[in-house]
Amino acid sequence: MANLLDSLLLLLTFFSTLCLAHSPNLREIYRFPNATWVENIAVRPNGNLLVADLSTAELWEIDPSTPGSAHLVYHFDGAEDADGITELSPDIYAVIATNSVWTIDLTSDETAPKATLIAKLPAGALNGIAALDEGNAVALTDSSLGVIWYLNIRTGAYEVIHQDETMAANTDMGLLLGVNGLKVVNDYMYYTDSPKQIFCRVRIDTHTGRALGPYEVISRNTLGDDFVIGPHGVAYLAGLVGNVVLKVYPNGDHEVIAGSANSTDLMTATSTAFGRTYKDRNVLYITTGGESRLPGNDTSIRGGKIMALTVEF
């Protein structure tokens, strides 16, 4: 995924605006330094947020109850970026760092996180990740090849398991990009294709990840990066350069619930996740890739941030 951050920052500058907007249910939790692209998020059982910093190949932890503080969990030496995160079992995570997959074990409060390299794949650009087979395997989107990989966490064996037109990559957004965000809920695999602006799903075998049904487009004209599936099968998509969060219903209807094209509140929204404590189960946490100010010759970039949006179910 070499030079991906440079391409994303150019893309960000192209789509940015001067105008500001405010959503009353939206608040800032933490902002990273300038030129930081925050790519993905997972929520720990204790309610803390784990976020992947694409620009530094680092994993950070943030306590949303004490906004403004963060601490480094792990730096992936030799990697150019950190991307998708998924929980395999309570407080054990799989993380993409460039085209490698690591596990991060946070089960002990008394020792440093245990990091284990599982495999380095011959991929184009690994991006999204979702657990399979009760956490013994993962599915991985490859955004530049337009495919989905299977990786066995126990053995390190891998193979391509999905390739479909709904995942195909193109350069409509300035860089070669296709299938992007990924989630597995019950026996369906959900995914976005950002340049095609589609939100899709396919029924799968949850052990092997392989398709058991057709590839379905749930909703069109939905520019999305990563996302979460909430109550009643409703998806909450981070709208990337649309600068919004989209709510997508199972019937394909969708609406903007926060942000706007002319807002920096959610500029380059990259991923979403719901809180896990009784206090924040209706709070949607959103990561962003940072902000740019116009005119176009102003290349100053504000760092990516973590936002919290209170939603109604």
Short mmCIF file of C-alpha atoms in Angstrom, two decimals:
data_model
loop_
_atom_site.label_atom_id
_atom_site.label_comp_id
_atom_site.label_asym_id
_atom_site.label_seq_id
_atom_site.Cartn_x
_atom_site.Cartn_y
_atom_site.Cartn_z
CA MET A 1 0.00 0.00 0.00
CA ALA A 2 2.94 2.25 -0.76
CA ASN A 3 2.12 5.90 -1.32
CA LEU A 4 -1.50 5.28 -0.32
CA LEU A 5 -1.46 8.05 2.29
CA ASP A 6 -0.15 10.57 -0.26
CA SER A 7 -2.93 9.59 -2.65
CA LEU A 8 -5.55 9.85 0.08
CA LEU A 9 -4.36 13.30 1.11
CA LEU A 10 -4.51 14.50 -2.50
CA LEU A 11 -8.02 13.07 -2.72
CA LEU A 12 -8.94 14.84 0.50
CA THR A 13 -7.70 18.21 -0.77
CA PHE A 14 -9.69 17.79 -3.97
CA PHE A 15 -12.98 17.22 -2.14
CA SER A 16 -12.56 19.72 0.71
CA THR A 17 -14.49 22.95 1.30
CA LEU A 18 -14.26 26.01 3.52
CA CYS A 19 -17.69 25.81 5.06
CA LEU A 20 -18.33 24.48 8.56
CA ALA A 21 -21.43 22.74 9.85
CA HIS A 22 -22.50 21.55 13.27
CA SER A 23 -24.50 18.49 14.32
CA PRO A 24 -25.96 18.94 17.81
CA ASN A 25 -25.51 15.25 18.71
CA LEU A 26 -21.91 15.16 17.48
CA ARG A 27 -18.85 15.81 19.63
CA GLU A 28 -15.10 15.43 19.30
CA ILE A 29 -13.36 12.79 21.43
CA TYR A 30 -9.77 13.10 20.26
CA ARG A 31 -7.78 14.68 17.44
CA PHE A 32 -4.45 13.34 16.23
CA PRO A 33 -1.54 15.53 15.03
CA ASN A 34 -1.60 17.15 11.59
CA ALA A 35 -1.21 14.89 8.55
CA THR A 36 -2.62 11.89 10.44
CA TRP A 37 -5.07 9.56 8.69
CA VAL A 38 -7.10 7.47 11.17
CA GLU A 39 -8.34 4.46 9.23
CA ASN A 40 -10.26 2.04 11.43
CA ILE A 41 -11.78 1.42 14.84
CA ALA A 42 -12.71 -1.38 17.22
CA VAL A 43 -14.25 -1.11 20.68
CA ARG A 44 -12.78 -3.07 23.58
CA PRO A 45 -15.02 -4.87 26.12
CA ASN A 46 -14.05 -2.19 28.66
CA GLY A 47 -15.44 0.49 26.34
CA ASN A 48 -12.11 1.93 25.20
CA LEU A 49 -11.51 2.55 21.53
CA LEU A 50 -8.74 0.97 19.47
CA VAL A 51 -7.90 2.99 16.36
CA ALA A 52 -5.49 2.29 13.53
CA ASP A 53 -3.30 5.17 12.38
CA LEU A 54 -2.68 4.57 8.69
CA SER A 55 -0.03 7.30 8.47
CA THR A 56 2.26 5.92 11.22
CA ALA A 57 1.45 2.17 11.22
CA GLU A 58 0.37 2.39 14.84
CA LEU A 59 -2.49 1.15 17.01
CA TRP A 60 -3.77 3.60 19.64
CA GLU A 61 -6.19 3.30 22.56
CA ILE A 62 -8.57 6.07 23.59
CA ASP A 63 -10.90 6.21 26.58
CA PRO A 64 -14.02 8.03 25.31
CA SER A 65 -15.01 8.92 28.87
CA THR A 66 -11.89 11.10 29.17
CA PRO A 67 -11.72 12.98 25.85
CA GLY A 68 -8.38 14.40 24.84
CA SER A 69 -6.16 11.52 25.92
CA ALA A 70 -4.69 8.59 24.00
CA HIS A 71 -1.87 6.12 24.44
CA LEU A 72 0.12 4.02 21.99
CA VAL A 73 -0.69 0.30 22.05
CA TYR A 74 1.70 -0.96 19.36
CA HIS A 75 3.89 0.23 16.51
CA PHE A 76 4.17 -2.18 13.56
CA ASP A 77 7.87 -2.07 12.71
CA GLY A 78 8.57 -2.29 9.00
CA ALA A 79 4.98 -1.52 8.01
CA GLU A 80 3.96 1.57 6.06
CA ASP A 81 0.43 1.76 7.46
CA ALA A 82 -2.12 0.20 9.80
CA ASP A 83 -5.57 -0.52 8.42
CA GLY A 84 -8.45 -2.78 9.42
CA ILE A 85 -9.11 -4.16 12.92
CA THR A 86 -11.44 -6.92 14.06
CA GLU A 87 -11.96 -8.72 17.39
CA LEU A 88 -11.32 -12.46 17.20
CA SER A 89 -12.23 -13.28 20.81
CA PRO A 90 -12.63 -11.11 23.90
CA ASP A 91 -9.77 -8.57 23.80
CA ILE A 92 -7.77 -10.39 21.11
CA TYR A 93 -7.66 -8.59 17.76
CA ALA A 94 -6.46 -9.10 14.23
CA VAL A 95 -4.93 -6.00 12.63
CA ILE A 96 -3.79 -5.31 9.08
CA ALA A 97 -0.40 -3.60 8.80
CA THR A 98 0.41 -2.99 5.12
CA ASN A 99 -0.21 -6.45 3.60
CA SER A 100 0.49 -8.39 6.78
CA VAL A 101 -1.94 -9.56 9.45
CA TRP A 102 -1.03 -9.50 13.14
CA THR A 103 -2.83 -10.53 16.29
CA ILE A 104 -2.77 -8.19 19.29
CA ASP A 105 -3.57 -9.78 22.65
CA LEU A 106 -4.81 -7.28 25.26
CA THR A 107 -6.20 -9.80 27.74
CA SER A 108 -3.60 -8.99 30.41
CA ASP A 109 -3.65 -5.64 32.19
CA GLU A 110 -0.30 -6.38 33.82
CA THR A 111 1.87 -7.05 30.77
CA ALA A 112 2.54 -5.34 27.46
CA PRO A 113 0.31 -6.27 24.53
CA LYS A 114 1.38 -9.50 22.87
CA ALA A 115 1.81 -8.97 19.11
CA THR A 116 2.16 -11.93 16.73
CA LEU A 117 2.71 -11.81 12.98
CA ILE A 118 0.34 -14.32 11.37
CA ALA A 119 1.09 -13.95 7.67
CA LYS A 120 2.21 -11.61 4.93
CA LEU A 121 -0.05 -11.93 1.91
CA PRO A 122 0.80 -11.34 -1.78
CA ALA A 123 -2.02 -8.80 -1.89
CA GLY A 124 -2.45 -5.50 -3.67
CA ALA A 125 -3.76 -3.40 -0.75
CA LEU A 126 -5.38 -5.12 2.23
CA ASN A 127 -7.97 -2.87 3.83
CA GLY A 128 -11.09 -4.25 5.56
CA ILE A 129 -11.15 -7.26 7.88
CA ALA A 130 -13.82 -9.41 9.54
CA ALA A 131 -13.65 -12.49 11.76
CA LEU A 132 -14.75 -15.93 10.54
CA ASP A 133 -14.98 -19.40 12.06
CA GLU A 134 -15.45 -18.17 15.63
CA GLY A 135 -12.28 -16.10 15.39
CA ASN A 136 -10.05 -18.83 13.93
CA ALA A 137 -9.95 -17.11 10.55
CA VAL A 138 -10.51 -13.72 8.95
CA ALA A 139 -11.75 -12.35 5.65
CA LEU A 140 -9.76 -9.46 4.17
CA THR A 141 -10.69 -7.00 1.43
CA ASP A 142 -8.03 -6.23 -1.14
CA SER A 143 -8.96 -2.79 -2.43
CA SER A 144 -6.60 -2.64 -5.40
CA LEU A 145 -7.12 -6.20 -6.67
CA GLY A 146 -10.88 -6.06 -6.03
CA VAL A 147 -11.05 -9.41 -4.21
CA ILE A 148 -11.60 -10.83 -0.72
CA TRP A 149 -9.02 -13.13 0.89
CA TYR A 150 -9.39 -15.86 3.52
CA LEU A 151 -6.67 -16.22 6.17
CA ASN A 152 -6.48 -19.03 8.71
CA ILE A 153 -5.23 -17.47 11.96
CA ARG A 154 -3.99 -20.82 13.28
CA THR A 155 -1.95 -21.93 10.26
CA GLY A 156 -1.31 -18.74 8.28
CA ALA A 157 -2.75 -20.33 5.13
CA TYR A 158 -4.53 -17.95 2.77
CA GLU A 159 -6.46 -17.90 -0.50
CA VAL A 160 -8.80 -15.68 -2.51
CA ILE A 161 -12.42 -16.63 -1.80
CA HIS A 162 -14.43 -13.85 -3.48
CA GLN A 163 -14.12 -12.03 -6.78
CA ASP A 164 -17.15 -10.30 -8.23
CA GLU A 165 -18.03 -7.24 -10.28
CA THR A 166 -19.46 -5.62 -7.14
CA MET A 167 -15.92 -5.68 -5.70
CA ALA A 168 -13.96 -4.60 -8.76
CA ALA A 169 -11.47 -1.74 -8.53
CA ASN A 170 -11.23 1.36 -10.71
CA THR A 171 -9.57 4.78 -10.59
CA ASP A 172 -12.72 6.91 -10.47
CA MET A 173 -11.61 8.35 -7.11
CA GLY A 174 -8.05 9.05 -8.21
CA LEU A 175 -6.41 5.86 -6.95
CA LEU A 176 -7.05 2.21 -7.73
CA LEU A 177 -9.78 1.29 -5.28
CA GLY A 178 -12.59 -1.25 -5.10
CA VAL A 179 -14.01 -3.37 -2.29
CA ASN A 180 -13.31 -1.55 0.95
CA GLY A 181 -15.16 -1.94 4.28
CA LEU A 182 -16.13 -5.43 5.46
CA LYS A 183 -18.32 -6.94 8.18
CA VAL A 184 -19.74 -10.42 8.84
CA VAL A 185 -23.07 -10.56 10.68
CA ASN A 186 -24.78 -13.93 11.18
CA ASP A 187 -24.36 -15.71 7.84
CA TYR A 188 -23.93 -12.64 5.63
CA MET A 189 -20.80 -10.83 4.56
CA TYR A 190 -21.39 -7.11 3.98
CA TYR A 191 -19.03 -4.86 2.04
CA THR A 192 -18.68 -1.51 0.33
CA ASP A 193 -17.15 -0.66 -3.03
CA SER A 194 -16.26 3.01 -2.65
CA PRO A 195 -15.83 4.22 -6.25
CA LYS A 196 -18.92 2.30 -7.36
CA GLN A 197 -20.81 3.83 -4.41
CA ILE A 198 -22.55 0.56 -3.57
CA PHE A 199 -23.27 -1.32 -0.36
CA CYS A 200 -23.52 -5.08 -0.84
CA ARG A 201 -23.81 -8.45 0.80
CA VAL A 202 -23.44 -12.16 0.09
CA ARG A 203 -24.59 -15.14 2.15
CA ILE A 204 -21.60 -17.20 3.25
CA ASP A 205 -20.41 -20.29 5.06
CA THR A 206 -19.21 -18.66 8.28
CA HIS A 207 -16.40 -21.20 8.68
CA THR A 208 -14.83 -20.97 5.22
CA GLY A 209 -16.16 -17.54 4.20
CA ARG A 210 -17.18 -18.88 0.81
CA ALA A 211 -20.35 -17.74 -0.95
CA LEU A 212 -23.58 -19.70 -0.49
CA GLY A 213 -25.76 -17.27 -2.42
CA PRO A 214 -25.63 -14.49 -5.00
CA TYR A 215 -23.82 -11.18 -4.57
CA GLU A 216 -26.50 -8.60 -3.79
CA VAL A 217 -26.42 -4.81 -4.06
CA ILE A 218 -28.36 -3.53 -1.06
CA SER A 219 -28.07 0.18 -1.84
CA ARG A 220 -26.67 2.38 -4.61
CA ASN A 221 -25.40 5.96 -4.53
CA THR A 222 -23.95 5.25 -1.10
CA LEU A 223 -20.32 6.34 -1.01
CA GLY A 224 -18.92 4.44 1.95
CA ASP A 225 -15.69 3.30 3.54
CA ASP A 226 -15.97 1.10 6.62
CA PHE A 227 -19.20 0.68 8.60
CA VAL A 228 -21.05 -1.08 11.38
CA ILE A 229 -24.29 -3.06 11.30
CA GLY A 230 -26.56 -1.86 14.11
CA PRO A 231 -29.92 -2.99 15.51
CA HIS A 232 -32.56 -4.21 13.04
CA GLY A 233 -29.93 -4.75 10.33
CA VAL A 234 -29.40 -1.03 9.77
CA ALA A 235 -25.90 -0.10 8.55
CA TYR A 236 -24.04 3.07 9.49
CA LEU A 237 -21.51 3.90 6.79
CA ALA A 238 -18.58 6.29 7.10
CA GLY A 239 -19.00 8.47 4.01
CA LEU A 240 -15.32 9.09 3.22
CA VAL A 241 -14.97 12.22 1.03
CA GLY A 242 -18.72 12.77 1.21
CA ASN A 243 -17.97 14.02 4.76
CA VAL A 244 -21.04 12.30 6.22
CA VAL A 245 -22.37 9.26 8.02
CA LEU A 246 -25.01 7.38 6.04
CA LYS A 247 -27.75 5.27 7.57
CA VAL A 248 -28.68 2.43 5.21
CA TYR A 249 -31.83 0.40 5.82
CA PRO A 250 -32.16 -3.28 4.83
CA ASN A 251 -34.51 -2.32 1.97
CA GLY A 252 -31.80 -0.10 0.45
CA ASP A 253 -33.20 3.28 1.51
CA HIS A 254 -30.56 5.56 2.97
CA GLU A 255 -30.20 8.96 4.58
CA VAL A 256 -27.48 11.25 5.91
CA ILE A 257 -27.60 11.41 9.72
CA ALA A 258 -24.55 13.61 10.35
CA GLY A 259 -22.15 15.83 8.44
CA SER A 260 -22.51 17.27 4.96
CA ALA A 261 -20.47 17.91 1.83
CA ASN A 262 -19.76 21.43 3.12
CA SER A 263 -18.76 20.39 6.63
CA THR A 264 -15.45 19.57 8.29
CA ASP A 265 -17.16 17.84 11.23
CA LEU A 266 -16.86 14.45 9.55
CA MET A 267 -14.49 15.26 6.71
CA THR A 268 -13.12 11.98 5.26
CA ALA A 269 -15.08 9.75 7.66
CA THR A 270 -13.36 6.37 7.47
CA SER A 271 -15.01 3.94 9.91
CA THR A 272 -17.74 3.56 12.53
CA ALA A 273 -18.39 1.45 15.63
CA PHE A 274 -20.96 1.47 18.43
CA GLY A 275 -20.05 1.70 22.10
CA ARG A 276 -20.19 -1.45 24.23
CA THR A 277 -21.05 -0.15 27.71
CA TYR A 278 -24.52 0.59 29.04
CA LYS A 279 -23.71 4.30 28.87
CA ASP A 280 -22.77 4.43 25.18
CA ARG A 281 -24.55 1.61 23.37
CA ASN A 282 -26.33 4.26 21.31
CA VAL A 283 -23.15 6.23 20.62
CA LEU A 284 -21.59 5.82 17.19
CA TYR A 285 -17.83 6.43 17.20
CA ILE A 286 -16.44 7.70 13.92
CA THR A 287 -12.85 7.99 12.70
CA THR A 288 -11.70 10.46 10.07
CA GLY A 289 -8.73 10.92 7.79
CA GLY A 290 -8.20 14.61 8.54
CA GLU A 291 -9.16 17.96 7.07
CA SER A 292 -7.88 20.27 4.36
CA ARG A 293 -8.57 23.96 3.88
CA LEU A 294 -9.19 25.69 0.57
CA PRO A 295 -8.02 27.38 -1.63
CA GLY A 296 -6.41 24.48 -3.39
CA ASN A 297 -2.87 25.78 -2.97
CA ASP A 298 -3.21 25.55 0.81
CA THR A 299 -1.98 22.04 1.58
CA SER A 300 -2.28 22.34 5.36
CA ILE A 301 -3.89 19.20 6.73
CA ARG A 302 -5.53 18.92 10.15
CA GLY A 303 -5.12 15.51 11.74
CA GLY A 304 -7.69 12.76 11.75
CA LYS A 305 -9.98 12.56 14.76
CA ILE A 306 -12.46 10.45 16.69
CA MET A 307 -16.02 11.78 16.83
CA ALA A 308 -19.02 10.56 18.85
CA LEU A 309 -22.56 10.71 17.50
CA THR A 310 -25.60 9.94 19.66
CA VAL A 311 -28.18 8.08 17.59
CA GLU A 312 -31.74 6.91 18.10
CA PHE A 313 -32.67 3.29 17.38
#
